[in-house]
Amino acid sequence: MRIKPRDYQKATHDEILNPWKDGKKDGNPVAELATGLGKSIVVAMLCRSIMETWPSMRIMMLVHNRELVRQNYEELKELWPEAPVGLYCAGLNSRDTHHPIIFASIQSIYNKVEQFGPRHITIADECHRIPIGGDGIYQKYLKAMALETGGRMRVIGLTATPYRMDSGGLVSQKEGAVFERLAYKYGVGEGTRDGWLCPLTSKLGAAEIDVSNVKRRGGEFVQGELTAAAMKRELVEKTCDDIVARARADNRRSWLLFCSGVPHAAAVEEAMQARGITARSITGETPKGERDYLIEQFKMGAIQCLTNAEVLTTGFNAPGVDLIALLRPTLSTSLYVQMLGRGTRVLKTVDINGAGDAEERKALIAASAKPNCLILDYAGNVRRFGPVDMVGVHAAEGGSGEAREEVGAANGKECPDCGEMCWTGATDCPSCGHEFEIEAKHEATPDDDIAVLSSEVKAEDLPVHSWRAQYVAGKQGLGMMRVEYRAGVGVYNEFWCFNHRGKAKHEAFTNWQRHTGGASKVPGDVDEALCRFGELVMPRTIRPVRSGKFHKITNKVFSAEDFDAKVNIDGINGEQWEVPRGRWPGQARNF
């Protein structure tokens, strides 16, 4: 190969193939590599090694769109010019079937497996699109190719986000799961630390899309209602003013805006043009030829601002992007990570491959025309998920029994000087150098508010922006009221167990009395508590202390004036409520 693979690329290659070379019957592997770390180079390395080690093997390399087909194919030909590879992609007007290696779009070949003959190795880029079970196009291909190969097919997956909204992690022993082992992981944190990725710097926007009345379905916001919430004219004008002002102040040259639907993308495009910005919009409705032209113009710098609605989250390679505006609230960890990943690529003019070590690479990036990528958040996503290198996800049982992706509490805080979103354990701001006050370590002494204390936990009081309550079913079938606090840039939960017995019920009673100043009768059960949630006073600050995988909410601080403005609110069983900071309004808002 012409280009020397990086250490993590070689490690990824080795961890995927070495067990097979050693004769081990390991399951199908998946590798997690952050966006911008060169998965296409790993694909090329895998293809060459497989053909050299097992010459009779035939390979199918799958992606979900034509841009990725072209990108991976061109990378392979550049690194291995004599590669015996063909293309099968309707969008590229190519239908090769006989080459030992075929790069294809899944949409073009999932129902034409017999035309290709046995393909013993399938490599899937962006493999988080493969569901566990079901009858989707990936599953149809995999089942058909398994028959073609007599059950001897192996699958290799590559992705920056190895989890899904409908099933949690990709690596699973569940029936229908494709991947059985995580071969290698090298994320955005490691890539930035080692000088292979451009740093991200994030700031909260001057306005935020209000999703308090937007319903949720299937673990995500309902699209039509989300678009309506984002389309308010005053909000569009305010966010565009803020984006333009901040971009000009920092001399940002290439802006990528993620919008909440097709009409919203068009509205933002129009607002940007009215401010003298060269802006265009790309959506799923944009014709193929026009889309290709606009992307090329954007990469060349002829278009400064590109708005889009859910079409540029994966497979979009534009290293010049130095500003990303999040105008699309989401509950999906993978979508959040993919959106921010569009800004992590280093400019091609920066020769980080020729640098001696990580510090030299980082110095080259810092001295380039793109020293970092600015993330402007108008969607509450950074507060919802936390810094991108600290994002976590786990599978949680949904109400219908299915597993779903569930976002844990974000691990972040906002710098009071410059607004940078920092990891909650940071001692200083990476942007302006502000030194955070670090609270003295706690001694392990009893305290009514703290169930578990750890001398290793660094806790701090966080301002509470809003809160909500929701009915959840406990493991024993007893309902609980989950109280969720949005504090700092994190989300922290408490479970009030009015339907339980003993200590759990006593803690629920204590919480109710604290949040009403002792002036309200304690509810008899969870249903009544939810209906009367408006009687409670939101604390001004809380102190979340980590206890194992979760947080214990401690040291709540209330304002006396808030207790003077309590109201009674009639609610509906299981409905979610949010009340803004300050005195209680006459009516709570559906969250």
Coordinates of C-alpha atoms in Angstrom, one line a residue:
M1 CA 0.0 0.0 0.0
R2 CA 1.1 3.5 -0.7
I3 CA 0.1 4.9 2.6
K4 CA 1.4 3.5 5.9
P5 CA -1.5 2.5 8.1
R6 CA -1.8 4.3 11.4
D7 CA -1.3 2.2 14.6
Y8 CA -5.0 2.1 15.5
Q9 CA -5.9 1.1 11.9
K10 CA -3.4 -1.8 12.0
A11 CA -4.7 -2.8 15.5
T12 CA -8.3 -2.8 14.2
H13 CA -7.2 -4.9 11.2
D14 CA -5.3 -7.4 13.4
E15 CA -8.0 -7.7 16.1
I16 CA -10.6 -8.5 13.4
L17 CA -8.6 -11.1 11.4
N18 CA -6.0 -12.6 13.7
P19 CA -8.5 -14.8 15.6
W20 CA -9.6 -16.3 12.3
K21 CA -6.0 -16.7 11.1
D22 CA -5.3 -18.6 14.3
G23 CA -8.2 -20.9 13.6
K24 CA -10.5 -19.6 16.4
K25 CA -14.2 -19.8 15.9
D26 CA -14.9 -16.3 17.2
G27 CA -18.2 -14.8 16.2
N28 CA -18.7 -11.9 13.7
P29 CA -16.6 -8.9 14.9
V30 CA -17.5 -5.2 14.9
A31 CA -15.0 -2.4 15.3
E32 CA -15.8 1.1 16.7
L33 CA -13.8 3.9 15.0
A34 CA -14.8 7.5 15.4
T35 CA -15.8 9.5 12.3
G36 CA -12.7 10.8 10.5
L37 CA -10.3 8.1 11.6
G38 CA -10.2 6.4 8.2
K39 CA -12.5 3.4 8.3
S40 CA -12.2 3.2 4.5
I41 CA -8.4 2.5 4.9
V42 CA -9.2 -0.3 7.3
V43 CA -11.6 -1.7 4.7
A44 CA -8.9 -1.7 2.1
M45 CA -6.5 -3.4 4.5
L46 CA -9.0 -6.1 5.3
C47 CA -9.8 -6.7 1.6
R48 CA -6.2 -7.1 0.7
S49 CA -5.3 -9.4 3.7
I50 CA -8.4 -11.6 3.1
M51 CA -7.5 -12.1 -0.6
E52 CA -3.9 -12.8 0.2
T53 CA -4.6 -15.2 3.1
W54 CA -7.6 -17.0 1.6
P55 CA -7.4 -16.5 -2.2
S56 CA -10.6 -18.4 -2.9
M57 CA -12.6 -16.1 -0.7
R58 CA -15.1 -13.7 -2.3
I59 CA -15.9 -10.4 -0.6
M60 CA -19.1 -8.2 -0.6
M61 CA -18.5 -4.7 0.9
L62 CA -21.8 -3.1 1.8
V63 CA -22.8 0.5 2.6
H64 CA -26.2 2.3 2.6
N65 CA -25.7 5.1 0.1
R66 CA -23.9 5.8 -3.2
E67 CA -21.6 8.4 -1.7
L68 CA -20.1 5.8 0.7
V69 CA -19.8 3.3 -2.1
R70 CA -17.8 5.7 -4.2
Q71 CA -15.7 6.9 -1.3
N72 CA -14.7 3.4 -0.1
Y73 CA -14.1 2.2 -3.7
E74 CA -11.8 5.2 -4.6
E75 CA -9.9 4.7 -1.3
L76 CA -9.3 1.1 -2.1
K77 CA -8.1 1.8 -5.6
E78 CA -5.8 4.6 -4.3
L79 CA -4.2 2.3 -1.7
W80 CA -4.3 -0.9 -3.8
P81 CA -4.5 0.1 -7.6
E82 CA -4.5 -3.5 -8.8
A83 CA -7.3 -4.6 -6.5
P84 CA -9.8 -7.0 -8.2
V85 CA -12.8 -4.9 -7.3
G86 CA -16.0 -4.0 -9.0
L87 CA -19.0 -1.7 -8.2
Y88 CA -22.7 -2.6 -8.0
C89 CA -24.7 0.6 -7.3
A90 CA -27.7 1.8 -9.3
G91 CA -27.0 5.4 -8.2
L92 CA -23.6 5.1 -9.8
N93 CA -24.8 3.3 -12.9
S94 CA -22.5 0.4 -12.3
R95 CA -23.5 -3.3 -12.0
D96 CA -20.5 -5.5 -11.8
T97 CA -21.1 -9.0 -10.4
H98 CA -18.1 -11.1 -11.3
H99 CA -15.1 -9.5 -9.5
P100 CA -13.7 -11.2 -6.3
I101 CA -14.4 -8.0 -4.4
I102 CA -17.7 -6.1 -4.9
F103 CA -18.5 -2.7 -3.4
A104 CA -22.2 -2.2 -3.3
S105 CA -25.1 -0.3 -1.9
I106 CA -27.4 -2.6 0.1
Q107 CA -30.5 -1.1 -1.6
S108 CA -29.2 -2.3 -5.0
I109 CA -28.3 -5.9 -4.2
Y110 CA -30.3 -7.2 -1.2
N111 CA -32.8 -9.0 -3.5
K112 CA -30.2 -10.1 -6.2
V113 CA -27.9 -12.3 -4.1
E114 CA -28.0 -15.1 -6.6
Q115 CA -26.3 -12.9 -9.3
F116 CA -23.1 -12.7 -7.2
G117 CA -22.6 -16.3 -6.2
P118 CA -21.2 -17.2 -2.8
R119 CA -19.6 -14.3 -0.9
H120 CA -18.0 -15.7 2.2
I121 CA -17.0 -12.4 3.7
T122 CA -19.4 -9.4 4.0
I123 CA -17.9 -6.2 5.3
A124 CA -20.5 -3.6 6.4
D125 CA -19.6 0.0 6.9
E126 CA -21.9 2.1 9.1
C127 CA -23.1 -1.3 10.4
H128 CA -25.2 0.3 13.1
R129 CA -27.9 0.3 10.4
I130 CA -28.2 -3.5 10.6
P131 CA -31.0 -4.4 13.0
I132 CA -31.2 -7.3 15.3
G133 CA -33.7 -9.6 13.6
G134 CA -36.6 -8.4 11.5
D135 CA -37.1 -8.5 7.8
G136 CA -35.3 -5.4 6.6
I137 CA -33.1 -5.3 3.6
Y138 CA -29.9 -6.1 5.5
Q139 CA -31.5 -9.2 7.1
K140 CA -32.9 -10.3 3.7
Y141 CA -29.4 -10.1 2.2
L142 CA -27.7 -11.9 5.1
K143 CA -30.2 -14.7 5.2
A144 CA -30.0 -15.2 1.4
M145 CA -26.2 -15.1 1.4
A146 CA -26.0 -17.5 4.3
L147 CA -27.9 -20.0 2.1
E148 CA -25.6 -19.3 -0.9
T149 CA -22.5 -20.1 1.3
G150 CA -24.0 -23.1 3.1
G151 CA -23.9 -21.1 6.4
R152 CA -20.2 -20.3 6.1
M153 CA -20.5 -16.5 5.7
R154 CA -18.8 -14.2 8.1
V155 CA -19.7 -10.6 8.7
I156 CA -17.3 -7.7 9.6
G157 CA -18.8 -4.5 10.9
L158 CA -17.4 -1.0 11.1
T159 CA -19.1 2.0 12.7
A160 CA -18.6 5.1 14.9
T161 CA -21.7 4.3 16.9
P162 CA -22.2 0.5 17.7
Y163 CA -25.7 0.9 19.1
R164 CA -29.3 1.4 17.8
M165 CA -32.4 3.1 19.1
D166 CA -34.5 -0.1 18.9
S167 CA -32.1 -2.6 20.5
G168 CA -29.2 -1.0 22.3
G169 CA -25.7 -2.3 21.6
L170 CA -24.9 -4.1 18.3
V171 CA -22.8 -6.8 20.1
S172 CA -25.3 -9.2 21.5
Q173 CA -26.1 -12.9 22.1
K174 CA -29.7 -12.3 21.3
E175 CA -31.4 -14.3 18.6
G176 CA -31.0 -12.5 15.3
A177 CA -28.0 -10.5 16.4
V178 CA -25.3 -10.3 13.7
F179 CA -22.3 -9.3 15.8
E180 CA -20.9 -11.3 18.7
R181 CA -17.7 -9.5 19.6
L182 CA -16.3 -6.0 19.8
A183 CA -12.9 -6.4 18.1
Y184 CA -11.5 -2.9 18.7
K185 CA -12.6 0.5 19.9
Y186 CA -10.9 3.9 19.2
G187 CA -13.2 6.8 19.8
V188 CA -13.3 10.5 19.3
G189 CA -11.7 11.2 22.7
E190 CA -8.7 9.0 21.9
G191 CA -8.5 10.3 18.3
T192 CA -8.4 13.9 19.5
R193 CA -6.0 13.2 22.3
D194 CA -3.6 11.5 19.9
G195 CA -3.8 14.3 17.3
W196 CA -5.7 12.4 14.6
L197 CA -8.9 14.4 14.9
C198 CA -9.8 18.0 14.9
P199 CA -10.9 19.2 18.4
L200 CA -14.6 20.1 19.0
T201 CA -15.5 23.1 21.0
S202 CA -19.2 23.5 22.0
K203 CA -21.3 26.5 23.1
L204 CA -24.9 26.8 24.0
G205 CA -26.9 28.9 21.5
A206 CA -28.7 32.1 22.4
A207 CA -32.1 30.3 21.9
E208 CA -33.3 26.8 22.2
I209 CA -36.1 24.9 20.4
D210 CA -38.8 24.1 22.9
V211 CA -39.7 20.4 22.8
S212 CA -41.8 20.5 26.0
N213 CA -45.0 19.9 24.0
V214 CA -43.4 17.5 21.4
K215 CA -44.5 13.9 21.8
R216 CA -42.2 11.0 21.7
R217 CA -42.7 7.8 19.7
G218 CA -40.3 4.8 19.4
G219 CA -37.7 6.6 21.5
E220 CA -37.6 9.7 19.4
F221 CA -39.4 13.0 18.9
V222 CA -42.5 12.8 16.6
Q223 CA -41.2 14.4 13.4
G224 CA -44.2 16.6 12.5
E225 CA -44.5 18.1 15.9
L226 CA -40.7 18.6 16.1
T227 CA -40.7 20.5 12.8
A228 CA -43.6 22.7 14.0
A229 CA -41.7 23.5 17.2
A230 CA -38.6 24.5 15.3
M231 CA -40.5 26.6 12.6
K232 CA -41.5 29.5 14.8
R233 CA -40.4 32.5 12.9
E234 CA -39.0 34.5 15.8
L235 CA -37.0 31.4 16.8
V236 CA -35.6 30.9 13.3
E237 CA -34.6 34.6 13.1
K238 CA -33.0 34.6 16.5
T239 CA -31.0 31.4 15.9
C240 CA -29.8 32.6 12.5
D241 CA -28.7 36.0 13.9
D242 CA -26.7 34.2 16.6
I243 CA -25.1 31.7 14.2
V244 CA -24.0 34.5 11.9
A245 CA -22.6 36.7 14.7
R246 CA -20.6 33.9 16.3
A247 CA -19.4 32.5 13.0
R248 CA -18.1 35.9 11.9
A249 CA -16.5 36.6 15.2
D250 CA -14.5 33.4 15.0
N251 CA -13.9 33.6 11.2
R252 CA -15.7 30.3 10.6
R253 CA -15.8 29.5 6.9
S254 CA -17.8 26.3 6.3
W255 CA -21.1 25.9 8.2
L256 CA -23.2 22.7 8.4
L257 CA -26.6 23.1 9.9
F258 CA -28.7 20.1 11.0
C259 CA -32.4 21.1 10.9
S260 CA -35.7 19.7 12.2
G261 CA -37.3 18.6 8.9
V262 CA -37.5 19.7 5.3
P263 CA -39.6 22.9 5.8
H264 CA -37.3 23.9 8.6
A265 CA -34.2 23.4 6.5
A266 CA -35.7 25.6 3.8
A267 CA -36.7 28.3 6.3
V268 CA -33.2 28.4 7.7
E269 CA -31.7 28.6 4.2
E270 CA -34.0 31.5 3.4
A271 CA -33.1 33.3 6.6
M272 CA -29.4 32.9 6.0
Q273 CA -29.7 34.2 2.5
A274 CA -31.5 37.2 3.8
R275 CA -28.4 37.9 6.0
G276 CA -26.1 37.9 3.0
I277 CA -24.8 34.4 3.5
T278 CA -24.3 32.0 0.6
A279 CA -26.6 29.2 1.8
R280 CA -28.3 26.2 0.2
S281 CA -30.4 23.3 1.5
I282 CA -30.1 19.6 0.9
T283 CA -32.9 17.1 2.0
G284 CA -34.1 13.8 0.9
E285 CA -36.3 15.6 -1.7
T286 CA -33.2 17.1 -3.4
P287 CA -32.6 15.5 -6.9
K288 CA -29.5 13.4 -7.1
G289 CA -27.7 15.6 -9.6
E290 CA -28.5 18.8 -7.7
R291 CA -27.4 17.3 -4.5
D292 CA -24.0 16.2 -5.9
Y293 CA -23.5 19.7 -7.3
L294 CA -24.3 21.5 -4.0
I295 CA -22.0 19.2 -2.0
E296 CA -19.2 19.8 -4.4
Q297 CA -19.8 23.6 -4.3
F298 CA -19.8 23.5 -0.5
K299 CA -16.6 21.6 -0.3
M300 CA -15.0 24.1 -2.7
G301 CA -16.1 27.0 -0.5
A302 CA -18.5 28.5 -3.1
I303 CA -21.4 27.7 -0.6
Q304 CA -20.6 28.9 2.9
C305 CA -23.7 27.4 4.7
L306 CA -25.4 24.1 4.0
T307 CA -28.6 23.3 5.8
N308 CA -29.9 19.8 5.7
A309 CA -32.6 17.5 7.1
E310 CA -31.3 14.1 8.1
V311 CA -29.3 13.3 4.9
L312 CA -25.7 14.4 5.8
T313 CA -25.4 12.5 9.2
T314 CA -23.3 9.6 7.8
G315 CA -21.1 9.2 4.8
F316 CA -20.6 13.0 4.4
N317 CA -16.9 13.8 4.1
A318 CA -16.2 17.5 4.1
P319 CA -13.0 18.1 6.1
G320 CA -13.4 21.9 5.8
V321 CA -16.5 22.0 8.1
D322 CA -15.5 24.3 11.0
L323 CA -19.0 25.1 12.4
I324 CA -21.9 22.8 13.1
A325 CA -25.2 24.2 14.3
L326 CA -27.6 21.7 16.0
L327 CA -31.1 22.9 15.1
R328 CA -32.4 19.3 15.4
P329 CA -33.3 18.0 18.9
T330 CA -32.9 14.3 19.2
L331 CA -33.2 11.5 21.8
S332 CA -30.8 9.3 19.7
T333 CA -27.3 8.9 21.0
S334 CA -26.1 7.6 17.6
L335 CA -27.6 10.6 15.7
Y336 CA -26.0 13.0 18.1
V337 CA -22.6 11.4 17.8
Q338 CA -22.9 11.2 14.0
M339 CA -23.9 14.9 13.6
L340 CA -20.9 16.1 15.6
G341 CA -18.7 13.7 13.8
R342 CA -19.1 15.8 10.6
G343 CA -16.7 18.3 12.2
T344 CA -13.9 16.1 13.5
R345 CA -12.0 15.6 10.2
V346 CA -8.6 17.4 9.8
L347 CA -8.0 19.5 6.7
K348 CA -6.3 17.5 3.9
T349 CA -3.6 20.2 3.7
V350 CA -2.4 19.3 7.2
D351 CA 0.2 16.5 7.0
I352 CA -0.5 14.8 10.3
N353 CA 0.7 11.5 8.8
G354 CA 4.1 12.9 8.5
A355 CA 4.3 14.2 12.0
G356 CA 6.5 12.5 14.6
D357 CA 4.1 12.2 17.5
A358 CA 0.8 13.2 19.0
E359 CA 2.0 16.6 20.2
E360 CA 3.4 17.5 16.8
R361 CA 0.1 16.5 15.1
K362 CA -1.9 18.6 17.5
A363 CA 0.4 21.5 17.0
L364 CA -0.1 21.2 13.2
I365 CA -3.9 21.2 13.6
A366 CA -3.8 24.1 16.0
A367 CA -1.8 26.2 13.5
S368 CA -4.0 25.3 10.5
A369 CA -7.0 27.2 9.0
K370 CA -9.2 24.8 11.0
P371 CA -7.8 24.6 14.6
N372 CA -11.1 23.3 15.9
C373 CA -14.8 22.9 14.9
L374 CA -17.4 25.0 16.8
I375 CA -20.6 23.3 17.8
L376 CA -23.5 25.7 18.4
D377 CA -26.4 23.9 20.2
Y378 CA -29.9 25.3 19.8
A379 CA -31.5 21.9 20.4
G380 CA -30.5 21.1 24.0
N381 CA -28.6 18.1 22.7
V382 CA -25.3 18.9 24.4
R383 CA -27.1 19.3 27.7
R384 CA -29.1 16.1 27.0
F385 CA -26.1 13.9 26.1
G386 CA -23.0 15.6 27.4
P387 CA -19.6 16.0 25.7
V388 CA -19.4 13.7 22.7
D389 CA -16.4 11.7 24.1
M390 CA -18.3 11.0 27.3
V391 CA -21.6 9.8 25.8
G392 CA -23.0 6.5 27.1
V393 CA -25.8 4.3 26.1
H394 CA -27.4 1.1 27.4
A395 CA -30.3 -1.1 26.5
A396 CA -33.4 -0.5 28.6
E397 CA -36.7 -2.4 28.6
G398 CA -39.4 -0.4 27.0
G399 CA -43.0 -0.5 28.0
S400 CA -43.9 -3.1 25.4
G401 CA -41.1 -5.3 26.5
E402 CA -38.7 -4.4 23.7
A403 CA -35.1 -3.2 24.4
R404 CA -34.5 0.5 23.6
E405 CA -31.6 2.8 23.6
E406 CA -31.7 4.9 26.8
V407 CA -29.6 8.0 27.4
G408 CA -27.9 8.2 30.7
A409 CA -27.1 11.3 32.6
A410 CA -24.8 13.6 30.7
N411 CA -21.3 14.2 32.2
G412 CA -20.7 17.9 31.5
K413 CA -20.6 21.4 32.8
E414 CA -20.6 24.8 31.3
C415 CA -17.6 27.2 31.7
P416 CA -18.8 30.4 33.4
D417 CA -16.3 32.5 31.5
C418 CA -16.6 31.4 27.9
G419 CA -19.5 29.0 27.8
E420 CA -17.5 26.0 26.7
M421 CA -19.1 22.7 27.4
C422 CA -16.6 20.7 29.5
W423 CA -16.4 17.2 31.0
T424 CA -17.8 17.3 34.5
G425 CA -14.5 16.1 36.0
A426 CA -12.4 18.8 34.2
T427 CA -10.3 21.0 36.5
D428 CA -9.9 23.7 33.8
C429 CA -11.6 24.8 30.6
P430 CA -9.8 23.7 27.5
S431 CA -10.9 26.8 25.7
C432 CA -10.2 29.8 28.0
G433 CA -8.3 28.1 30.9
H434 CA -10.8 28.9 33.6
E435 CA -10.1 26.9 36.7
F436 CA -13.1 25.2 38.2
E437 CA -13.5 25.1 41.9
I438 CA -13.1 21.6 43.2
E439 CA -15.0 20.7 46.3
A440 CA -13.1 19.1 49.1
K441 CA -13.5 15.3 49.3
H442 CA -16.2 14.0 51.6
E443 CA -15.5 11.9 54.7
A444 CA -17.6 8.8 55.0
T445 CA -19.9 10.1 57.7
P446 CA -23.7 9.6 57.9
D447 CA -26.0 12.2 56.4
D448 CA -29.8 12.1 56.0
D449 CA -29.5 13.3 52.3
I450 CA -26.7 11.0 51.2
A451 CA -27.2 7.3 51.0
V452 CA -23.7 6.5 49.7
L453 CA -20.7 8.7 49.9
S454 CA -17.3 8.1 48.2
S455 CA -14.1 10.0 48.9
E456 CA -13.3 9.5 45.2
V457 CA -16.4 11.4 44.0
K458 CA -16.1 15.0 43.1
A459 CA -19.5 16.6 43.5
E460 CA -20.7 20.1 42.8
D461 CA -23.9 22.0 43.1
L462 CA -25.6 22.5 39.7
P463 CA -28.3 25.0 38.8
V464 CA -31.6 23.3 37.9
H465 CA -33.0 24.6 34.6
S466 CA -36.2 22.5 34.6
W467 CA -37.7 19.2 35.7
R468 CA -40.4 16.7 34.9
A469 CA -42.1 13.7 36.3
Q470 CA -43.2 10.4 34.6
Y471 CA -44.8 7.1 35.5
V472 CA -42.4 4.1 35.2
A473 CA -43.0 0.5 36.1
G474 CA -40.7 -1.1 38.6
K475 CA -39.2 -4.6 38.5
Q476 CA -41.8 -5.8 41.0
G477 CA -44.7 -4.4 39.0
L478 CA -45.0 -1.5 41.4
G479 CA -45.3 1.9 39.7
M480 CA -42.8 4.7 40.5
M481 CA -42.7 8.4 39.8
R482 CA -39.4 9.2 38.1
V483 CA -38.4 12.9 38.7
E484 CA -35.9 14.1 36.2
Y485 CA -33.8 17.2 36.8
R486 CA -32.0 19.1 34.0
A487 CA -29.1 20.6 35.9
G488 CA -25.9 22.1 34.6
V489 CA -25.6 20.3 31.3
G490 CA -26.7 17.0 32.7
V491 CA -29.9 15.0 33.3
Y492 CA -30.3 13.3 36.7
N493 CA -33.1 11.1 38.0
E494 CA -34.8 10.3 41.3
F495 CA -37.4 7.6 41.8
W496 CA -40.2 8.4 44.3
C497 CA -41.7 5.0 45.4
F498 CA -45.1 5.9 46.9
N499 CA -46.4 2.4 46.0
H500 CA -43.6 0.6 47.8
R501 CA -43.0 -0.2 51.5
G502 CA -40.4 0.5 54.1
K503 CA -37.4 2.8 53.3
A504 CA -38.3 3.4 49.7
K505 CA -41.8 4.7 50.6
H506 CA -40.3 6.8 53.5
E507 CA -37.9 8.5 51.1
A508 CA -40.8 9.3 48.8
F509 CA -42.7 10.9 51.7
T510 CA -39.6 12.8 52.8
N511 CA -39.0 14.2 49.2
W512 CA -42.6 15.3 49.0
Q513 CA -42.4 17.2 52.3
R514 CA -39.2 18.8 51.3
H515 CA -40.5 20.0 48.0
T516 CA -43.7 21.5 49.5
G517 CA -42.2 22.9 52.7
G518 CA -44.3 20.5 54.7
A519 CA -47.4 22.4 53.8
S520 CA -49.0 19.7 51.5
K521 CA -50.6 16.3 52.4
V522 CA -48.5 13.4 51.1
P523 CA -50.1 11.5 48.2
G524 CA -51.4 8.0 48.8
D525 CA -49.9 6.5 45.6
V526 CA -48.0 7.3 42.5
D527 CA -51.1 8.2 40.4
E528 CA -52.1 10.9 42.9
A529 CA -48.5 12.2 43.1
L530 CA -48.4 12.6 39.3
C531 CA -51.7 14.5 39.3
R532 CA -50.5 16.8 42.1
F533 CA -46.9 17.3 40.7
G534 CA -47.7 21.0 40.3
E535 CA -47.8 21.5 44.0
L536 CA -44.1 20.8 44.3
V537 CA -41.4 23.4 44.2
M538 CA -38.4 22.9 42.0
P539 CA -35.0 23.2 43.8
R540 CA -32.7 26.0 42.7
T541 CA -29.7 23.7 42.8
I542 CA -28.9 20.0 43.4
R543 CA -25.8 18.0 44.0
P544 CA -25.6 14.8 42.0
V545 CA -23.2 12.3 43.6
R546 CA -22.3 9.2 41.5
S547 CA -23.2 5.9 43.2
G548 CA -22.2 3.0 41.0
K549 CA -23.8 3.4 37.6
F550 CA -26.2 6.1 38.8
H551 CA -26.4 9.4 40.7
K552 CA -27.9 10.2 44.1
I553 CA -29.4 13.6 44.3
T554 CA -28.2 15.4 47.4
N555 CA -28.0 18.8 49.0
K556 CA -31.1 20.4 47.4
V557 CA -31.3 24.1 47.8
F558 CA -34.7 25.9 47.6
S559 CA -35.8 29.5 47.6
A560 CA -38.4 30.6 50.1
E561 CA -40.2 32.8 47.6
D562 CA -40.9 29.7 45.4
F563 CA -42.9 28.2 48.3
D564 CA -45.2 31.2 48.2
A565 CA -46.3 30.5 44.6
K566 CA -47.5 26.9 44.8
V567 CA -50.5 25.9 42.6
N568 CA -52.7 22.9 42.3
I569 CA -52.8 21.3 38.9
D570 CA -55.1 18.6 37.6
G571 CA -53.1 16.1 35.6
I572 CA -53.5 12.9 33.7
N573 CA -52.1 9.6 34.9
G574 CA -48.7 9.0 33.4
E575 CA -48.4 12.5 31.8
Q576 CA -45.1 14.3 32.0
W577 CA -44.7 17.7 33.4
E578 CA -42.1 20.4 33.2
V579 CA -42.1 23.7 35.2
P580 CA -39.7 26.5 34.3
R581 CA -37.3 28.1 36.7
G582 CA -38.7 30.7 39.1
R583 CA -42.2 31.2 40.4
W584 CA -44.8 28.6 39.4
P585 CA -47.0 29.5 36.4
G586 CA -50.7 29.1 36.6
Q587 CA -50.4 25.9 34.5
A588 CA -47.7 23.3 34.0
R589 CA -46.6 22.4 30.4
N590 CA -46.6 19.0 28.9
F591 CA -43.0 18.1 28.5

